[in-house]
CSV table of C-alpha atoms in Angstrom, one decimal:
chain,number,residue,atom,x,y,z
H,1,UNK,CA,-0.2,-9.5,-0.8
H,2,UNK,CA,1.6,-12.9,-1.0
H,3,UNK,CA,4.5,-13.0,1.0
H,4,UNK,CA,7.5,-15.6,1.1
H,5,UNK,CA,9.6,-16.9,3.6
H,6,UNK,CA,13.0,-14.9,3.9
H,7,UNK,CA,15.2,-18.2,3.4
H,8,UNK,CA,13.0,-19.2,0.6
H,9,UNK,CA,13.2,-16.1,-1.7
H,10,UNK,CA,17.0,-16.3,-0.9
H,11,UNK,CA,17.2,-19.9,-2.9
H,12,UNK,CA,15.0,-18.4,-5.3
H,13,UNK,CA,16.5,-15.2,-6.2
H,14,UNK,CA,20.3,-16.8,-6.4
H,15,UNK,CA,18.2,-19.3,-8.9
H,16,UNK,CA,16.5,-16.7,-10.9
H,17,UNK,CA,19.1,-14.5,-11.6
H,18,UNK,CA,22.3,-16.5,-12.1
H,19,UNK,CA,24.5,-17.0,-15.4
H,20,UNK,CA,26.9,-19.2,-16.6
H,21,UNK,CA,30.2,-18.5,-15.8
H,22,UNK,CA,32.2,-16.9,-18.7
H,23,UNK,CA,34.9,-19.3,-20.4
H,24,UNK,CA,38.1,-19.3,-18.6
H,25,UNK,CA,40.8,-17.3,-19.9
H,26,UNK,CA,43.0,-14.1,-20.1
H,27,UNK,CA,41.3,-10.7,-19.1
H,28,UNK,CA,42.0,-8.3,-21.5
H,29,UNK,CA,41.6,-4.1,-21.3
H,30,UNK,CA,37.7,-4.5,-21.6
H,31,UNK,CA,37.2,-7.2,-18.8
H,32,UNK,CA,36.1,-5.8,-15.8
H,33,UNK,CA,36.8,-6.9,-12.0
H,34,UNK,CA,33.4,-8.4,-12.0
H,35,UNK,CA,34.8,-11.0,-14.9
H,36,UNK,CA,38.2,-11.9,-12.9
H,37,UNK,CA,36.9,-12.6,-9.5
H,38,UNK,CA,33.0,-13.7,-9.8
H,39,UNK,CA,30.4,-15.5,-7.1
H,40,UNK,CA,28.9,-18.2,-8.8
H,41,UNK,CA,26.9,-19.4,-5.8
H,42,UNK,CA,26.9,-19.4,-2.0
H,43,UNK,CA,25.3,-21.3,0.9
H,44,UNK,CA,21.9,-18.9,1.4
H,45,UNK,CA,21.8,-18.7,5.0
H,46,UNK,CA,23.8,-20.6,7.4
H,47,UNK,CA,22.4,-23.0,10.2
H,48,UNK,CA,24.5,-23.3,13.7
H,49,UNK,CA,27.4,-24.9,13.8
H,50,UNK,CA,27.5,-25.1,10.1
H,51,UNK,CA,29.6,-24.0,6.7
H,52,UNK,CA,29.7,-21.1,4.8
H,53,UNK,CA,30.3,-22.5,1.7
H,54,UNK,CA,31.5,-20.0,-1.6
H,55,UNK,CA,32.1,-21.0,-5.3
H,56,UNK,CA,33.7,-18.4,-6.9
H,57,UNK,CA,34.7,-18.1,-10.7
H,58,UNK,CA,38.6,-16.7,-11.2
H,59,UNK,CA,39.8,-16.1,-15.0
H,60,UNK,CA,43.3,-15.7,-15.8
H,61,UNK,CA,44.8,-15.6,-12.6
H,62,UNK,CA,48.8,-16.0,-12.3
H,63,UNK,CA,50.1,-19.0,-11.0
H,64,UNK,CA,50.6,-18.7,-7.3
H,65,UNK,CA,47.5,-16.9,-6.6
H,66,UNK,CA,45.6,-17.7,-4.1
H,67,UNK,CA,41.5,-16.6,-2.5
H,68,UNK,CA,41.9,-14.8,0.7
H,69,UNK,CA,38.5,-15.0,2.8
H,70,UNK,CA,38.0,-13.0,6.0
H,71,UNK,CA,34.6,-12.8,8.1
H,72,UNK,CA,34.2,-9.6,9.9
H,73,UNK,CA,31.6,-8.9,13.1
H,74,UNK,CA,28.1,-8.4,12.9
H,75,UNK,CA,26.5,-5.6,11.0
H,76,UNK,CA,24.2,-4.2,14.1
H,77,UNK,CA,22.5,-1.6,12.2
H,78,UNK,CA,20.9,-1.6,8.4
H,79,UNK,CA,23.5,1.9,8.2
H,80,UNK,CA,26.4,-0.3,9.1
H,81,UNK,CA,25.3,-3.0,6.5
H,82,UNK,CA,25.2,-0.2,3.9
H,83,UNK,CA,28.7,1.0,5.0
H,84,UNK,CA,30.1,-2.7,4.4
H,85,UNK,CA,27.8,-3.0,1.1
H,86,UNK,CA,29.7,0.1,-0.2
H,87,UNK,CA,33.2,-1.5,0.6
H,88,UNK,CA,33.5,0.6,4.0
H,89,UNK,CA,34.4,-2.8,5.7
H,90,UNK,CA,35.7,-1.4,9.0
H,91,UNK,CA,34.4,-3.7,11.0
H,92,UNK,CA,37.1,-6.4,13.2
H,93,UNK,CA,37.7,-10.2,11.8
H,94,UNK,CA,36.0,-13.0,13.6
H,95,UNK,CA,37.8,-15.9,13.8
H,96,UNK,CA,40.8,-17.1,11.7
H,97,UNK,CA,41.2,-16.0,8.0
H,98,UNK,CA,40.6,-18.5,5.1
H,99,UNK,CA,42.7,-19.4,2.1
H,100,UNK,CA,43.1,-21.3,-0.5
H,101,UNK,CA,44.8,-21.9,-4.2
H,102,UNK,CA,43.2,-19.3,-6.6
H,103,UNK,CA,43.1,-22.6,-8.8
H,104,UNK,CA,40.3,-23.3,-10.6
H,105,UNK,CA,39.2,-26.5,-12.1
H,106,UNK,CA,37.4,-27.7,-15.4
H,107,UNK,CA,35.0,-25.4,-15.4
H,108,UNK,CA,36.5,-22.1,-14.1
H,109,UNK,CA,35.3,-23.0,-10.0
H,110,UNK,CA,37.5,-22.4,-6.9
H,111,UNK,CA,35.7,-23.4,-3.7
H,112,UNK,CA,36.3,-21.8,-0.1
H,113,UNK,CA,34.3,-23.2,2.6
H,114,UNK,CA,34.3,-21.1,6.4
H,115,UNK,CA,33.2,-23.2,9.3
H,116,UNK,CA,31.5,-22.1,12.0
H,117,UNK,CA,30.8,-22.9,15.7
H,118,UNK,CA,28.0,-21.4,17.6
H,119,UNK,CA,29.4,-19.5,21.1
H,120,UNK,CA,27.5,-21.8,23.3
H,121,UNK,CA,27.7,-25.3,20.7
H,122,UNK,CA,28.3,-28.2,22.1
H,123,UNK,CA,30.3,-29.5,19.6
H,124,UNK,CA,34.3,-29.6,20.6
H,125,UNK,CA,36.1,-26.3,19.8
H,126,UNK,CA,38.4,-26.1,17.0
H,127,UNK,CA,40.2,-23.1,15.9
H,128,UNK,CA,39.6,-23.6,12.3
H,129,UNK,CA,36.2,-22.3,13.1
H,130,UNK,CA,34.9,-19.0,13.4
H,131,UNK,CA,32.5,-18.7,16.2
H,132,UNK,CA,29.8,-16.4,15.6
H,133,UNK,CA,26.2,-16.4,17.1
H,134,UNK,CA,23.0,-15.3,14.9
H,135,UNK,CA,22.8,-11.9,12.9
H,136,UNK,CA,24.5,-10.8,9.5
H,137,UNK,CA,28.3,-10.6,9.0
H,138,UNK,CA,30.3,-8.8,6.2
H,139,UNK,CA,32.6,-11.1,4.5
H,140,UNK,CA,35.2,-10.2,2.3
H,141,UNK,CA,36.9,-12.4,-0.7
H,142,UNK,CA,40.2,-11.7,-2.1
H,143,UNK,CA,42.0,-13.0,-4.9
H,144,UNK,CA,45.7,-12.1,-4.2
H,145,UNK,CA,48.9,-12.9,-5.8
H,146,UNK,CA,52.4,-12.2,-5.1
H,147,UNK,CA,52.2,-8.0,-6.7
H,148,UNK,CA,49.3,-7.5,-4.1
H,149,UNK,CA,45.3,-7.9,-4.5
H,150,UNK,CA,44.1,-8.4,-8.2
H,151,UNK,CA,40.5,-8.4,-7.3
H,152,UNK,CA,37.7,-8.4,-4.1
H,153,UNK,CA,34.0,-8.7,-3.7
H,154,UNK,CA,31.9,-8.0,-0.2
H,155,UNK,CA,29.3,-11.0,0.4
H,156,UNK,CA,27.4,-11.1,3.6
H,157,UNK,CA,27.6,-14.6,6.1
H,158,UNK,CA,23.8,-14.9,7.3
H,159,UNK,CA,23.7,-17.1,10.6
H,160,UNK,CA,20.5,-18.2,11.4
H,161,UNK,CA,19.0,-18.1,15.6
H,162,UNK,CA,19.3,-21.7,17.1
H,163,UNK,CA,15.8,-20.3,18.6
H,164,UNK,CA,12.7,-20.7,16.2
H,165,UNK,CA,10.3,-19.0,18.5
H,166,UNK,CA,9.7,-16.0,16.5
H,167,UNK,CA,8.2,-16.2,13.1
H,168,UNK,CA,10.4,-15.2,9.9
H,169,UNK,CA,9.8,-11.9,8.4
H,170,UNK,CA,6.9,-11.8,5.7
H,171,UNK,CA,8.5,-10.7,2.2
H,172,UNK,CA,6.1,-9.7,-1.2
H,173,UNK,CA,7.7,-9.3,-4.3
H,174,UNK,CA,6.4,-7.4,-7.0
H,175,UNK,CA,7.4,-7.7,-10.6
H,176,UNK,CA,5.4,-5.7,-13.1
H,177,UNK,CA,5.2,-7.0,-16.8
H,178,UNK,CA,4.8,-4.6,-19.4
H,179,UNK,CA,6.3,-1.1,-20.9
H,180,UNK,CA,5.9,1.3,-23.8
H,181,UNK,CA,2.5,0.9,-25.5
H,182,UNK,CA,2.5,-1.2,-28.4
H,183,UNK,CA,-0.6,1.0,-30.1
H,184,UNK,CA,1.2,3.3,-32.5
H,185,UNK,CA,-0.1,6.9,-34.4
H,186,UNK,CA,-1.0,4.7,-37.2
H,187,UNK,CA,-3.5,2.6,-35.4
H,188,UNK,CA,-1.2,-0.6,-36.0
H,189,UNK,CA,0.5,-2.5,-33.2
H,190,UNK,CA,3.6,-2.9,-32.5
H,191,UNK,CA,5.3,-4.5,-29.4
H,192,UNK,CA,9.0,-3.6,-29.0
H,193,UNK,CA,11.0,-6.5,-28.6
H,194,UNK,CA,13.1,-5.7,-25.6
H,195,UNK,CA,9.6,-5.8,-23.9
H,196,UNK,CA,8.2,-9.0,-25.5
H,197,UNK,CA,11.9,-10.6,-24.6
H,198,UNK,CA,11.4,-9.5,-21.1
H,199,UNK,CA,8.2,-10.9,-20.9
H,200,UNK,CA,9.1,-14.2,-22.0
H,201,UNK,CA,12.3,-14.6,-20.2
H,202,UNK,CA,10.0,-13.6,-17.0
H,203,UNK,CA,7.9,-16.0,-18.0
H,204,UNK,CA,10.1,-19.0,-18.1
H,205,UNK,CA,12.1,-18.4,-14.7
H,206,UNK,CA,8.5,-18.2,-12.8
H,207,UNK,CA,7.1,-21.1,-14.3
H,208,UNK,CA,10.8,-22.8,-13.2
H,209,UNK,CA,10.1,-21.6,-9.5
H,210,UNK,CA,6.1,-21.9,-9.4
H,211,UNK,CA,6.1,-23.0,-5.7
H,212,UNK,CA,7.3,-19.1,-5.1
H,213,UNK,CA,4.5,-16.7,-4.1
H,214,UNK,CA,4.7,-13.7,-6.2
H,215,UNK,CA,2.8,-10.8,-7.1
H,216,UNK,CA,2.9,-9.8,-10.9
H,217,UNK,CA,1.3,-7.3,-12.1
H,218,UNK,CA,0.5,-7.1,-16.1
H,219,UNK,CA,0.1,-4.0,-18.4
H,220,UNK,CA,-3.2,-5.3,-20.1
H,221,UNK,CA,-2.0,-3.4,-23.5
H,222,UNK,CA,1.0,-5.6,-23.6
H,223,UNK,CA,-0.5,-8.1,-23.3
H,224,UNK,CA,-3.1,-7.6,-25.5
H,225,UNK,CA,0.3,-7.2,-28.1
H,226,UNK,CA,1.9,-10.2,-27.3
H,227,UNK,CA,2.1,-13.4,-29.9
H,228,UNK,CA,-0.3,-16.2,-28.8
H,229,UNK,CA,2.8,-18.9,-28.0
H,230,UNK,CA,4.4,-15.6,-25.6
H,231,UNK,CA,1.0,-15.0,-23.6
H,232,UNK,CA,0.3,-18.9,-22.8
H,233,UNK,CA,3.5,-18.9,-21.4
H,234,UNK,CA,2.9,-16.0,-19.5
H,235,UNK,CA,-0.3,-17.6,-18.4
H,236,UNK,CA,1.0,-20.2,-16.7
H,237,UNK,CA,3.8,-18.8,-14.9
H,238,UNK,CA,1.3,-16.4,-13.0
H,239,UNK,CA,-1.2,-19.7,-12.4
H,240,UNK,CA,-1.7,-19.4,-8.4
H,241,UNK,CA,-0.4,-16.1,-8.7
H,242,UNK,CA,-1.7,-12.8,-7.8
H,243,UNK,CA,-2.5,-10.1,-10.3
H,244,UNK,CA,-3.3,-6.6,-8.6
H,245,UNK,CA,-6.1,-4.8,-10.3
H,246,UNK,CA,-4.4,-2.6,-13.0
H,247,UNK,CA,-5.4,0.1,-16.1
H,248,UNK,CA,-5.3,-1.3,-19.1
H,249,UNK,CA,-2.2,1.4,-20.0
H,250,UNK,CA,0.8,2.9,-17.4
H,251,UNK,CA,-0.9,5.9,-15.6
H,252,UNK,CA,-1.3,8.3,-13.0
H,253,UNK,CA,-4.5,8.1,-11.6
H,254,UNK,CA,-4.1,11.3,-9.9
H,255,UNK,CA,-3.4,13.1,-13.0
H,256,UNK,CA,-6.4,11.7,-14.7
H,257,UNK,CA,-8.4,13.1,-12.1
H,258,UNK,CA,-7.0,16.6,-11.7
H,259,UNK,CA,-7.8,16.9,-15.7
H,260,UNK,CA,-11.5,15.8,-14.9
H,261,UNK,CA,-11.0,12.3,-16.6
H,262,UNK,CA,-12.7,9.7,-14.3
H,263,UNK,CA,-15.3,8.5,-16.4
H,264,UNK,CA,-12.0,7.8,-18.9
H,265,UNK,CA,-9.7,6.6,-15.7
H,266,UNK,CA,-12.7,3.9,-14.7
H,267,UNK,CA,-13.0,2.7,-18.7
H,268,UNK,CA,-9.1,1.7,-18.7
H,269,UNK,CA,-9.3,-0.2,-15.2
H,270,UNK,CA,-12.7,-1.9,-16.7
H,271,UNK,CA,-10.8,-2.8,-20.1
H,272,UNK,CA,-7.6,-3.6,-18.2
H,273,UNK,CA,-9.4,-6.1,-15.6
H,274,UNK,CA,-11.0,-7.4,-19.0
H,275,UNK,CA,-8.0,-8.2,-20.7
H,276,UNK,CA,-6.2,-9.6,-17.7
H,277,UNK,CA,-9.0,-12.2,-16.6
H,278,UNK,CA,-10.0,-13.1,-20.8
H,279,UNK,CA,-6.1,-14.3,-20.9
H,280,UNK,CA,-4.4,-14.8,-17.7
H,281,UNK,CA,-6.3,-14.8,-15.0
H,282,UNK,CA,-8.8,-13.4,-12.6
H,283,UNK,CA,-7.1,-10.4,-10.7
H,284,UNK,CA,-7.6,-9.6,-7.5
H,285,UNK,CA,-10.0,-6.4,-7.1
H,286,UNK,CA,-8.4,-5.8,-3.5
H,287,UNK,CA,-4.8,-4.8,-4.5
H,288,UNK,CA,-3.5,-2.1,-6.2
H,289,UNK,CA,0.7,-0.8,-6.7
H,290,UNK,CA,0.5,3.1,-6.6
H,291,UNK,CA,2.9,5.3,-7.9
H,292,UNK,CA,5.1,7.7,-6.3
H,293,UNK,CA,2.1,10.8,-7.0
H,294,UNK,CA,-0.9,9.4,-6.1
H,295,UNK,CA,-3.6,12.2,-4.1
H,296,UNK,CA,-5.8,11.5,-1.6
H,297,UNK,CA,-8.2,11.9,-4.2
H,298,UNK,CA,-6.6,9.0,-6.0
H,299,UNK,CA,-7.0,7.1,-3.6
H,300,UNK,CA,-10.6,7.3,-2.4
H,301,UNK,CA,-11.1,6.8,-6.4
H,302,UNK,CA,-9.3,3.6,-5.6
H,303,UNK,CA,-11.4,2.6,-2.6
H,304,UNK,CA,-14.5,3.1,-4.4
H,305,UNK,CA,-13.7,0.3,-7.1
H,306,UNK,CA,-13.0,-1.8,-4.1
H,307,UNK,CA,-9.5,-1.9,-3.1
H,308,UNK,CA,-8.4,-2.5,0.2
H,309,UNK,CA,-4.9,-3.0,0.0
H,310,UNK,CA,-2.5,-0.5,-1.5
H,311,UNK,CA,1.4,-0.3,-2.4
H,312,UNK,CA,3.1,2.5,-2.7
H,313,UNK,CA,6.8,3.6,-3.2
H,314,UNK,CA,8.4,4.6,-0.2
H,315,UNK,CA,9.6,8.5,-1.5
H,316,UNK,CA,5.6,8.3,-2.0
H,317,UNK,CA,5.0,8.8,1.9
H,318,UNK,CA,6.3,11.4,4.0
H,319,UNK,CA,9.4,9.8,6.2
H,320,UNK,CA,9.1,8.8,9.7
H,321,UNK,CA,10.5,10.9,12.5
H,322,UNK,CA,14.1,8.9,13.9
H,323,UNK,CA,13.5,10.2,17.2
H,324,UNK,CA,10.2,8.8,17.3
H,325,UNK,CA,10.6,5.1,15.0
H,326,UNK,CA,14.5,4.7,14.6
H,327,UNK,CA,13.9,1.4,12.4
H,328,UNK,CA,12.9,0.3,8.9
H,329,UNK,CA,9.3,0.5,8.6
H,330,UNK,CA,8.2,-2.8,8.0
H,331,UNK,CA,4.5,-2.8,9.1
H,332,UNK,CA,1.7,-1.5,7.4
H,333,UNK,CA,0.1,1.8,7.7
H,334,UNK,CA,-3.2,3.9,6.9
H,335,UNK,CA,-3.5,7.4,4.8
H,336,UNK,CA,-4.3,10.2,6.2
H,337,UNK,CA,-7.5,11.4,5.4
H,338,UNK,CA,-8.5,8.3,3.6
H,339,UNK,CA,-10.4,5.2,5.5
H,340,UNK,CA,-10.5,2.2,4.2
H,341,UNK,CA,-6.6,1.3,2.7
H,342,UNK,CA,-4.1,-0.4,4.7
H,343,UNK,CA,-0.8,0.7,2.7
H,344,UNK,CA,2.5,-0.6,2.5
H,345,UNK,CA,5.8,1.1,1.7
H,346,UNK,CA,8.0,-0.8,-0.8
H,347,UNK,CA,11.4,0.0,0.1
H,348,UNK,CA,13.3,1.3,-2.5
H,349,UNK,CA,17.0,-0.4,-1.3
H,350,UNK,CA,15.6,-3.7,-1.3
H,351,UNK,CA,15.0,-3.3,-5.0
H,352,UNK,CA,17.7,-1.4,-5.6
H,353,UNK,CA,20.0,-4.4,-5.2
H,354,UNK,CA,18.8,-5.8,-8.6
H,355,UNK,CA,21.5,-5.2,-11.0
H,356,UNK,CA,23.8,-3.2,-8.7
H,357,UNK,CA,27.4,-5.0,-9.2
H,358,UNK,CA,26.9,-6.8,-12.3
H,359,UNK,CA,27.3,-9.9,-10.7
H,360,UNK,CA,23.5,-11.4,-10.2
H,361,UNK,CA,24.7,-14.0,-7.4
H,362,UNK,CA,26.1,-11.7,-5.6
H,363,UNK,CA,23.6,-8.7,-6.0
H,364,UNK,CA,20.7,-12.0,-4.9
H,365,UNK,CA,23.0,-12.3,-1.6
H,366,UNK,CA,23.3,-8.4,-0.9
H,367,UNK,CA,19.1,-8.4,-1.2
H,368,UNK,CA,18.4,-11.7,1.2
H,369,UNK,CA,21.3,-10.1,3.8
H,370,UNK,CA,19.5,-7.1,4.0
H,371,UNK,CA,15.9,-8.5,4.9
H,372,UNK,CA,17.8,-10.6,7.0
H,373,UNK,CA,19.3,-7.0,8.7
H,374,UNK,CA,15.6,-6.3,8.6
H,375,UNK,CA,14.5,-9.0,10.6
H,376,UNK,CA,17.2,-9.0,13.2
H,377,UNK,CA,16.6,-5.8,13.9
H,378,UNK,CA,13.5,-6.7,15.7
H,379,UNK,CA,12.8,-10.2,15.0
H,380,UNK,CA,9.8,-10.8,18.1
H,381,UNK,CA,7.6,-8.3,16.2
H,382,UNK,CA,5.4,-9.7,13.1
H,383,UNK,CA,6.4,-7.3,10.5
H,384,UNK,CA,6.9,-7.5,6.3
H,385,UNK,CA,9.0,-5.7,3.7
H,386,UNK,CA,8.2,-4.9,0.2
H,387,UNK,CA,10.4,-5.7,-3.0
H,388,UNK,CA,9.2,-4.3,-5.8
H,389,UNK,CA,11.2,-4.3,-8.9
C-alpha cells in the first residue's frame, strides 16, 4: 500500500479539494454560514517559532466588523479533538487573542496571521506571540460585529516537534473509481453521467498532483464504459500508481461464495484484472480493499489468487478492548483463522471528514489535524492509518 507523508497529503488535500471563493456580496435567506465566513486556505502545518497564517473569505459583512481569532490548548486525546471538531471548544486560550478588520479586499480575502514562539525558543519573547510547543490546537475564528457574532468556524493549529528523530506517520489513501453498472436489461450500455463526471474530474486533480502516492482502485465495467478521450485521462493519472486487484463489477465475495459461485467469483476477478491492465495498467495481484462482510472463507478465496495484503473497513473487524489498547489502531494486523493476510483497518473518521462542513479547505484541515492527533499520540512507534474514501 503506498503511503504519504502526513505534511505532504495536507498540501495535497487543501489542493485537491478547494473552490473559488463565491463573488462578494449580500447573503440572502438561502446563504448559509458556510457562504459568510469561509476558509480559503491555511498554513498546513506550522514549523517552531513560526506563523499560523488564515485567509478567510467574508461576504456582506457590516461595516465595523471585525475577525476574532483565538488559539485554545492542546487537544491530548483524539476524543478531545472530536469534542472541539463538533464545536465543544472548552478548552483554555493560549496566548493573546487575534483581530483584525472583517475587510476584505478585491477578491473577497481577509488575512489573520497568529505568531508563535516555541516554550524553550531562543528567539526574544514578545507577547504578540502565542507560545505553544508541538501537538494539535483548536482554533476558533469569529467574524463579529457590533449586534454580537455573525459567524464562526473551528480549524485546528498543527505545530510541528523541533525534534525529527521519529519518523512521520505512514498514510494510504484509497479512492475507488467506478459505481452503478453501465450494462443495462437491454444488453446496451449506458454510463450515468454523474459517474463518468466523477471519473474525469478525479482524473484531472491526480494527474495535477502526480508526485502523490495513491492507491486507486477501478471498477473494470466502468471503465470498460467510459469514452476513449475519458479513459486516457484516467490512464495517466494512475501512471506510477497502484491498482489493487479488483472484480470486474461491485461485489461481495462472501456472498458469491455462500451461493456456491466461485468458479463465477474467479471469472469476474480474471475479466476485471483483464480490463484494468488492457487500459490502465498492470494491477497489483497483492492488494485487495474488502468490504465490511467479507468471511473467512472470503478470504482464504482471496489468498489463493495471491493476495497478501488486505483492507478492510474498520466496523469490518471486531473492536479492540480499551483496557487492553486505549489508542487508535494504526498498525497492521492478521485474521483469525486465516494465514497468510496482513490486514489493515481503514478508519472510518478519517474519511468521514470528506464533505462534512461544506467547506472543502476546511474539512482538508480537520482530516490532516486528525492524523496529526494520530501521530502524537505515540509518535516513537512506526505505525500507519488508512483513508479510504
Amino acid at each position: 500500500m503506498t503511503r504519504a507523508r502526513l505534511a505532504i497529503l495536507g498540501l495535497f488535500l487543501v489542493g485537491a479539494l478547494s473552490s473559488p471563493a463565491s463573488a462578494q456580496g449580500v447573503p440572502d435567506a438561502t446563504q448559509t454560514r458556510a457562504e459568510i465566513l469561509q476558509l480559503v486556505s491555511q498554513s498546513s502545518v506550522v514549523e517552531p517559532d513560526s506563523d499560523l497564517t488564515l485567509r478567510l473569505h467574508v461576504t456582506g459583512a457590516p461595516a465595523g466588523a471585525r475577525i476574532h481569532v483565538e488559539v485554545h490548548s492542546r487537544v491530548p486525546t483524539r476524543s478531545d479533538f472530536k469534542a472541539a471538531l463538533a464545536g465543544r471548544v472548552t478548552r483554555a486560550r493560549v496566548g493573546p487573542a487575534i483581530e483584525v478588520p472583517a475587510t476584505p479586499d478585491a477578491s473577497g480575502i481577509v488575512v489573520a496571521t497568529v505568531p508563535t514562539r516555541d516554550p524553550q525558543s531562543l528567539l526574544p519573547p514578545d507577547a504578540d506571540h502565542v507560545r505553544i510547543g508541538e501537538g494539535v490546537y483548536p482554533v476558533t475564528v469569529d467574524l463579529l460585529s457590533s449586534s454580537g457574532t455573525l459567524d464562526s468556524l473551528v480549524t485546528f493549529l498543527i505545530r510541528l516537534p523541533v525534534s525529527r528523530q521519529f519518523g512521520p506517520l505512514g498514510v494510504a489513501i484509497v479512492l475507488p473509481e467506478g459505481g452503478t453498472p453501465a450494462l443495462q436489461p437491454d444488453g446496451s450500455s449506458t454510463l450515468d453521467s454523474s459517474v463518468a463526471q466523477s471519473v474525469l474530474g478525479h482524473a484531472s486533480v491526480l494527474q495535477a498532483h502526480s508526485g502523490i502516492p495513491l492507491t486507486v482502485v477501478p471498477t473494470g465495467e466502468t471503465v470498460d464504459a467510459l469514452a476513449k478521450s475519458s479513459a486516457d485521462e484516467l490512464h495517466k493519472a494512475v501512471a506510477g500508481r497502484q491498482l489493487p486487484v479488483a472484480p470486474y463489477v461491485r461485489l461481495r465475495p462472501s456472498e458469491w461464495l455462500s451461493a456456491g459461485l466461485g468458479t463465477e467469483l474467479d471469472r469476474e476477478f480474471d475479466q476485471g484484472t483483464a480490463t484494468v491492465r488492457d487500459t490502465l495498467g498492470p494491477p497489483d495481484p497483492s492488494t485487495y480493499i474488502a468490504d465490511d462482510r467479507l468471511t473467512d472463507d472470503a478470504a482464504r478465496a482471496l489468498v489463493q489468487r495471491g493476495v497478501h495484503s488486505l483492507i478492510v473497513p474498520e466496523d469490518g473487524v471486531s473492536k479492540v478492548d480499551e483496557r487492553l489498547f486505549n489508542r487508535t489502531l494504526t498498525q497492521p494486523f492478521d485474521l483469525n483463522g486465516v494465514s497468510g493476510l496482513r490486514v489493515a483497518a481503514a478508519d472510518a473518521a478519517l474519511s468521514a471528514h470528506a464533505g462534512e462542513t461544506g467547506d472543502p479547505v476546511l474539512d482538508a484541515n480537520h482530516l490532516l489535524a486528525d492524523l496529526a492527533v494520530l501521530y502524537f499520540d505515540d509518535p516513537p512507534d512506526k505505525r500507519a492509518a488508512v483513508v479510504a474514501f
